[in-house]
Coordinates of C-alpha atoms in Angstrom, one line a residue:
M1 CA 120.8 90.7 111.6
Q2 CA 119.5 94.2 110.7
V3 CA 117.8 94.4 114.1
F4 CA 120.9 93.2 115.9
L5 CA 123.1 95.7 114.2
Y6 CA 120.6 98.5 114.8
F7 CA 120.5 97.6 118.5
L8 CA 124.3 97.3 118.8
G9 CA 124.8 100.6 117.1
T10 CA 122.3 102.3 119.4
V11 CA 124.0 101.0 122.5
M12 CA 127.5 101.9 121.4
I13 CA 126.5 105.4 120.3
G14 CA 124.5 105.9 123.5
G15 CA 127.6 104.9 125.6
L16 CA 129.8 107.3 123.7
L17 CA 127.3 110.2 124.1
G18 CA 127.1 109.4 127.9
W19 CA 130.9 109.4 128.2
Y20 CA 131.0 112.8 126.3
A21 CA 128.3 114.4 128.5
A22 CA 130.0 113.1 131.6
S23 CA 133.4 114.5 130.6
A24 CA 131.9 117.8 129.6
A25 CA 130.2 118.1 133.0
D26 CA 133.4 117.2 135.0
G27 CA 132.8 118.4 138.6
W28 CA 129.1 118.6 138.3
G29 CA 128.3 115.0 139.2
I30 CA 126.3 112.5 137.1
L31 CA 122.9 114.3 137.2
V32 CA 123.9 117.1 134.8
P33 CA 125.0 114.7 131.9
L34 CA 121.9 112.5 132.5
A35 CA 119.7 115.6 132.4
E36 CA 121.4 116.8 129.1
L37 CA 121.0 113.3 127.5
W38 CA 117.3 113.0 128.6
S39 CA 116.5 116.6 127.5
A40 CA 118.2 116.2 124.1
Y41 CA 116.4 112.9 123.5
Y42 CA 112.9 114.1 124.4
L43 CA 113.3 117.3 122.5
H44 CA 114.0 115.3 119.4
V45 CA 111.0 113.1 120.1
L46 CA 108.9 116.2 120.3
L47 CA 110.4 117.7 117.2
H48 CA 110.0 114.5 115.3
E49 CA 106.3 114.3 116.0
A50 CA 106.0 118.0 115.3
G51 CA 107.5 117.4 111.9
H52 CA 104.9 114.8 111.1
L53 CA 102.2 117.3 112.3
L54 CA 103.6 120.2 110.2
C55 CA 103.9 118.2 107.0
G56 CA 100.6 116.4 107.6
R57 CA 98.9 119.8 107.8
L58 CA 100.6 120.9 104.6
C59 CA 99.1 117.8 102.9
G60 CA 95.6 118.4 104.2
Y61 CA 95.6 116.0 107.2
T62 CA 93.8 116.8 110.4
L63 CA 95.2 116.1 113.8
T64 CA 93.7 113.2 115.8
S65 CA 96.2 112.8 118.6
F66 CA 99.7 113.9 119.7
R67 CA 101.6 111.9 122.3
I68 CA 105.0 112.4 123.9
G69 CA 106.0 109.7 126.4
K70 CA 102.8 108.8 128.2
W71 CA 101.1 112.2 127.8
M72 CA 98.6 112.4 125.0
L73 CA 96.6 115.2 123.6
V74 CA 93.6 113.8 121.7
R75 CA 90.6 115.2 119.9
R76 CA 88.0 113.0 121.7
E77 CA 84.3 113.3 120.7
G78 CA 84.9 116.8 119.4
R79 CA 86.9 118.2 122.3
W80 CA 90.7 118.3 123.0
T81 CA 91.5 116.4 126.1
F82 CA 94.7 115.2 127.8
S83 CA 95.0 111.5 128.5
R84 CA 97.7 109.0 129.6
F85 CA 98.5 106.3 127.0
H86 CA 101.7 104.4 126.2
I87 CA 103.0 102.0 123.6
P88 CA 106.2 100.2 124.7
G89 CA 109.1 100.9 122.4
T90 CA 107.8 104.3 121.2
G91 CA 108.8 107.7 122.6
G92 CA 105.9 109.5 121.0
Q93 CA 103.3 109.4 118.2
C94 CA 101.4 111.9 116.0
L95 CA 98.3 110.4 114.4
M96 CA 96.4 112.3 111.8
C97 CA 93.4 111.7 109.6
P98 CA 94.1 112.0 105.8
P99 CA 92.0 114.2 103.5
E100 CA 89.0 112.6 101.7
G101 CA 89.8 110.7 98.5
D102 CA 91.2 107.4 97.4
D103 CA 94.8 108.5 97.0
S104 CA 96.0 110.4 100.1
P105 CA 99.4 112.2 100.0
I106 CA 101.8 110.2 102.1
V107 CA 105.5 110.9 101.2
L108 CA 105.9 114.3 102.9
Y109 CA 103.7 113.2 105.9
N110 CA 106.0 110.2 106.5
L111 CA 109.3 112.0 106.0
G112 CA 108.4 115.2 108.0
G113 CA 109.5 113.9 111.4
G114 CA 113.0 112.8 110.3
L115 CA 113.5 115.9 108.2
L116 CA 112.8 118.2 111.1
N117 CA 115.2 116.2 113.3
L118 CA 118.0 116.7 110.7
V119 CA 117.2 120.4 110.2
T120 CA 117.3 121.2 113.9
A121 CA 120.4 119.1 114.3
G122 CA 122.1 121.1 111.6
L123 CA 121.2 124.4 113.2
A124 CA 122.6 123.1 116.6
G125 CA 125.8 122.1 114.8
L126 CA 126.2 125.5 113.3
L127 CA 125.6 127.1 116.7
V128 CA 128.4 125.1 118.2
W129 CA 130.7 125.8 115.3
L130 CA 130.1 129.5 115.0
C131 CA 129.5 130.7 118.6
P132 CA 131.6 130.5 121.7
L133 CA 129.4 128.8 124.3
P134 CA 129.9 127.8 128.0
R135 CA 131.1 124.3 128.4
L136 CA 127.8 122.8 129.6
V137 CA 125.7 124.6 127.0
R138 CA 128.1 123.5 124.3
S139 CA 127.9 119.9 125.4
F140 CA 124.1 120.0 125.3
F141 CA 124.0 121.3 121.8
V142 CA 126.5 118.7 120.7
L143 CA 124.3 116.0 122.1
F144 CA 121.3 117.6 120.6
A145 CA 122.9 117.7 117.2
V146 CA 124.1 114.1 117.4
F147 CA 120.7 112.8 118.6
G148 CA 119.0 114.7 115.8
V149 CA 121.3 113.1 113.1
L150 CA 120.8 109.7 114.6
S151 CA 117.0 110.1 114.9
G152 CA 116.7 111.5 111.4
L153 CA 118.8 108.8 109.7
A154 CA 117.2 106.0 111.7
N155 CA 113.8 107.2 110.5
L156 CA 114.6 108.2 106.9
L157 CA 117.0 105.5 105.8
P158 CA 114.6 102.8 104.6
M159 CA 114.6 99.8 106.9
R160 CA 112.4 97.3 108.7
V161 CA 112.9 96.9 112.4
G162 CA 111.0 94.4 114.5
G163 CA 108.9 93.5 111.4
L164 CA 107.6 97.1 111.0
D165 CA 108.7 99.6 108.3
N166 CA 110.1 102.9 109.4
D167 CA 109.1 106.2 107.9
G168 CA 111.7 106.1 105.1
R169 CA 110.6 102.6 104.0
N170 CA 107.0 103.6 104.2
A171 CA 107.6 106.7 102.0
L172 CA 109.6 104.6 99.5
T173 CA 107.2 101.7 99.2
L174 CA 103.8 103.4 99.6
G175 CA 104.4 105.5 96.5
K176 CA 104.6 102.3 94.4
H177 CA 101.8 100.3 96.0
P178 CA 98.2 101.7 96.0
L179 CA 97.0 99.0 98.4
K180 CA 99.7 99.9 101.0
R181 CA 98.6 103.5 100.7
W182 CA 95.0 102.5 101.3
A183 CA 96.0 100.4 104.3
L184 CA 97.8 103.3 106.0
A185 CA 95.0 105.7 105.2
V186 CA 92.2 103.4 106.5
Q187 CA 94.1 102.8 109.8
L188 CA 94.4 106.5 110.3
R189 CA 90.7 107.0 109.5
I190 CA 89.6 104.2 111.9
N191 CA 91.7 105.8 114.6
A192 CA 90.1 109.2 114.1
A193 CA 86.6 107.6 114.0
Q194 CA 87.2 105.7 117.3
A195 CA 88.5 108.9 118.9
Q196 CA 85.2 110.6 118.0
G197 CA 83.2 107.8 119.7
K198 CA 82.4 105.6 116.7
A199 CA 82.7 101.8 117.3
L200 CA 84.3 99.5 114.7
S201 CA 80.9 97.8 114.1
E202 CA 79.4 101.1 113.0
L203 CA 81.7 101.4 110.0
P204 CA 80.4 100.2 106.7
E205 CA 81.7 96.8 105.6
D206 CA 82.9 98.1 102.2
F207 CA 85.5 100.1 104.3
F208 CA 87.5 96.9 104.2
A209 CA 86.7 95.8 100.7
P210 CA 90.3 96.2 99.2
L211 CA 91.5 93.5 101.6
D212 CA 90.1 90.9 99.2
S213 CA 92.9 91.6 96.7
A214 CA 95.7 92.6 99.1
D215 CA 98.8 90.7 100.4
W216 CA 98.2 90.1 104.1
N217 CA 101.9 89.5 104.7
D218 CA 102.5 93.2 104.4
P219 CA 102.7 94.9 107.8
L220 CA 100.2 97.7 106.9
V221 CA 97.7 95.4 105.2
G222 CA 98.1 92.8 108.0
A223 CA 97.2 95.4 110.5
V224 CA 94.0 96.3 108.7
A225 CA 93.2 92.5 108.4
C226 CA 93.6 92.3 112.2
I227 CA 91.2 95.3 112.6
Y228 CA 88.7 93.6 110.2
A229 CA 88.7 90.5 112.4
G230 CA 87.9 92.7 115.4
Y231 CA 85.1 94.3 113.3
K232 CA 83.6 90.9 112.7
M233 CA 83.9 90.0 116.4
E234 CA 82.0 93.2 117.4
R235 CA 79.3 92.2 115.0
G236 CA 79.1 88.7 116.5
D237 CA 80.6 86.9 113.5
F238 CA 83.1 84.9 115.4
A239 CA 83.4 82.2 112.8
G240 CA 84.2 84.8 110.1
A241 CA 86.7 86.5 112.5
K242 CA 88.4 83.2 113.3
A243 CA 88.7 82.3 109.6
D244 CA 90.5 85.7 108.9
L245 CA 92.8 85.2 111.9
D246 CA 93.6 81.6 110.7
R247 CA 94.5 83.1 107.3
L248 CA 96.7 85.8 108.9
L249 CA 98.5 83.2 111.1
D250 CA 99.3 81.2 107.9
C251 CA 101.1 84.2 106.4
P252 CA 104.8 83.4 106.6
K253 CA 105.9 87.0 106.7
L254 CA 103.5 88.3 109.3
N255 CA 105.4 90.3 111.9
A256 CA 105.6 89.2 115.5
I257 CA 103.4 91.9 116.9
H258 CA 100.5 91.1 114.6
R259 CA 101.1 87.4 115.0
Y260 CA 100.8 87.6 118.8
E261 CA 97.7 89.8 118.5
C262 CA 96.1 87.3 116.2
V263 CA 96.8 84.4 118.5
L264 CA 95.1 86.2 121.4
E265 CA 92.0 87.1 119.3
Q266 CA 91.9 83.6 117.7
R267 CA 91.8 82.2 121.3
C268 CA 88.8 84.4 122.1
C269 CA 87.0 83.3 119.0
R270 CA 87.6 79.6 119.7
L271 CA 86.2 80.0 123.2
L272 CA 83.1 81.9 121.9
L273 CA 82.6 79.2 119.3
G274 CA 82.4 76.5 122.0
E275 CA 85.9 75.1 122.2
T276 CA 87.1 74.3 125.8
E277 CA 90.4 72.5 125.2
L278 CA 93.0 75.2 124.7
D279 CA 96.8 74.9 125.1
P280 CA 98.5 77.5 127.4
L281 CA 99.9 80.5 125.6
E282 CA 103.5 80.3 124.4
K283 CA 106.0 82.3 126.4
P284 CA 106.5 85.1 123.8
V285 CA 102.7 85.6 123.4
E286 CA 102.2 85.6 127.2
K287 CA 105.0 88.1 127.6
F288 CA 103.4 90.3 124.9
R289 CA 100.0 90.0 126.6
K290 CA 101.3 91.1 129.9
A291 CA 103.3 94.0 128.5
T292 CA 100.3 95.4 126.6
R293 CA 97.7 94.9 129.3
R294 CA 98.2 98.3 130.8
Y295 CA 97.4 100.2 127.7
L296 CA 95.3 98.0 125.4
I297 CA 91.7 97.7 126.6
A298 CA 91.2 94.6 124.4
R299 CA 93.2 92.6 126.9
L300 CA 90.5 93.0 129.5
R301 CA 87.8 91.7 127.1
Q302 CA 90.0 88.7 126.3
E303 CA 90.6 88.0 130.0
C304 CA 86.8 88.3 130.7
I305 CA 86.0 85.8 127.9
Q306 CA 88.6 83.4 129.2
A307 CA 87.2 83.7 132.8
L308 CA 83.7 82.9 131.5
F309 CA 84.3 80.1 129.0
L310 CA 87.6 78.5 130.1
E311 CA 87.5 79.1 133.9
H312 CA 83.7 79.3 134.3
D313 CA 84.2 82.0 136.9
L314 CA 81.4 84.6 136.5
G315 CA 82.5 86.6 139.5
K316 CA 86.0 87.1 138.1
A317 CA 84.5 88.1 134.7
Q318 CA 82.3 90.7 136.3
K319 CA 85.2 92.2 138.2
I320 CA 87.2 92.5 134.9
R321 CA 84.1 94.1 133.3
E322 CA 84.1 96.6 136.1
E323 CA 87.8 97.3 135.6
L324 CA 87.1 97.9 131.9
E325 CA 84.4 100.4 132.8
K326 CA 86.7 102.3 135.2
R327 CA 89.6 102.4 132.7
G328 CA 87.3 103.4 129.9
Q329 CA 86.6 106.7 131.5
K330 CA 90.2 107.9 130.8
Y331 CA 90.9 105.8 127.7
P332 CA 91.6 108.1 124.6
Y333 CA 89.3 106.1 122.2
P334 CA 85.7 106.1 123.4
G335 CA 84.6 104.3 120.2
E336 CA 86.9 101.3 121.0
I337 CA 85.5 101.3 124.6
A338 CA 81.9 101.3 123.3
G339 CA 82.6 98.3 121.0
E340 CA 84.4 96.3 123.7
K341 CA 81.7 97.0 126.3
A342 CA 78.9 96.0 123.8
M343 CA 80.6 92.8 122.9
L344 CA 81.3 91.9 126.6
D345 CA 77.8 92.7 127.7
R346 CA 76.3 90.4 125.0
T347 CA 78.7 87.7 126.0
L348 CA 77.9 88.0 129.7
A349 CA 74.2 87.9 129.0
T350 CA 74.7 84.8 126.8
F351 CA 76.7 83.1 129.5
K352 CA 74.2 83.8 132.2
K353 CA 71.3 82.6 130.1
S354 CA 73.3 79.4 129.3
S355 CA 74.1 78.9 133.0
E356 CA 70.5 79.3 134.0
S357 CA 69.3 76.8 131.4
R358 CA 71.7 74.2 132.7
T359 CA 70.5 74.6 136.3

């Protein structure tokens, strides 16, 4: 119900804003109000991520990547580079690495984006109230103020949307739960390590030790558990990875995104462990797989393993491996690429050896 009301409210407010912009731009056609709506929205996406960046720096965090739309600035292997990367449903993302220590500051880092949205919206509102402005300029600042308030409240009022906690809920709950703080910090540290070229398998195993006593139903902890299964797969422990994925899929509160990811990875483990009778993917999982194929490199590895052990098509698998090599040149996380390539190359070698022994 919360998700439905959130969606309904967004559609209604968006319609009202569109009507307001169109009426303010009377005589200018539809392009001007659309441009104002688009500009106001993306300015607040930029300001939101800039708020996280500013507050993160105040808390001692270091910047890993900064993305607006599909354009991403990432510190890759010690150098700042531009890359194209997109996660459906997100307008931007600022990822930072927390300072060393077991208890990273998280409240201001989480709240920074929404706070900057509200502050800049307030300034725009004051400008409209105090200054005589041309009609189109006034309409832009009204839209900017409204978008800022909406964005700020949507991120700061604690809620869970689509199974994931927003910034406000994170700030509220992380302060009370050390394991949730650890889960957020370890994800940010892994992201930074992969941007610097380090594969998951190169991390020490005690990196994941707190998982033993954590609740895997929690979205942040569940995400780390998914990463740990990937860690085991990169190290060749497919039975251990499958056991972890089975445990995750038994969690009744696991959100849909993590559940779909677990199903896809569990399928890989089953194939690599010798199973050959697999049911087709359910429609929601297949839709998720297709929607994420363009930006998640793991999808190519999963397709390659299926081509080898389910379809027994070495030629198709080698073409997918070539596609992974090509896409990896522009992928923002060279450590992730290194781990996926190493796993695939071992798998291809094992398949070829097995095929030769049968002939």
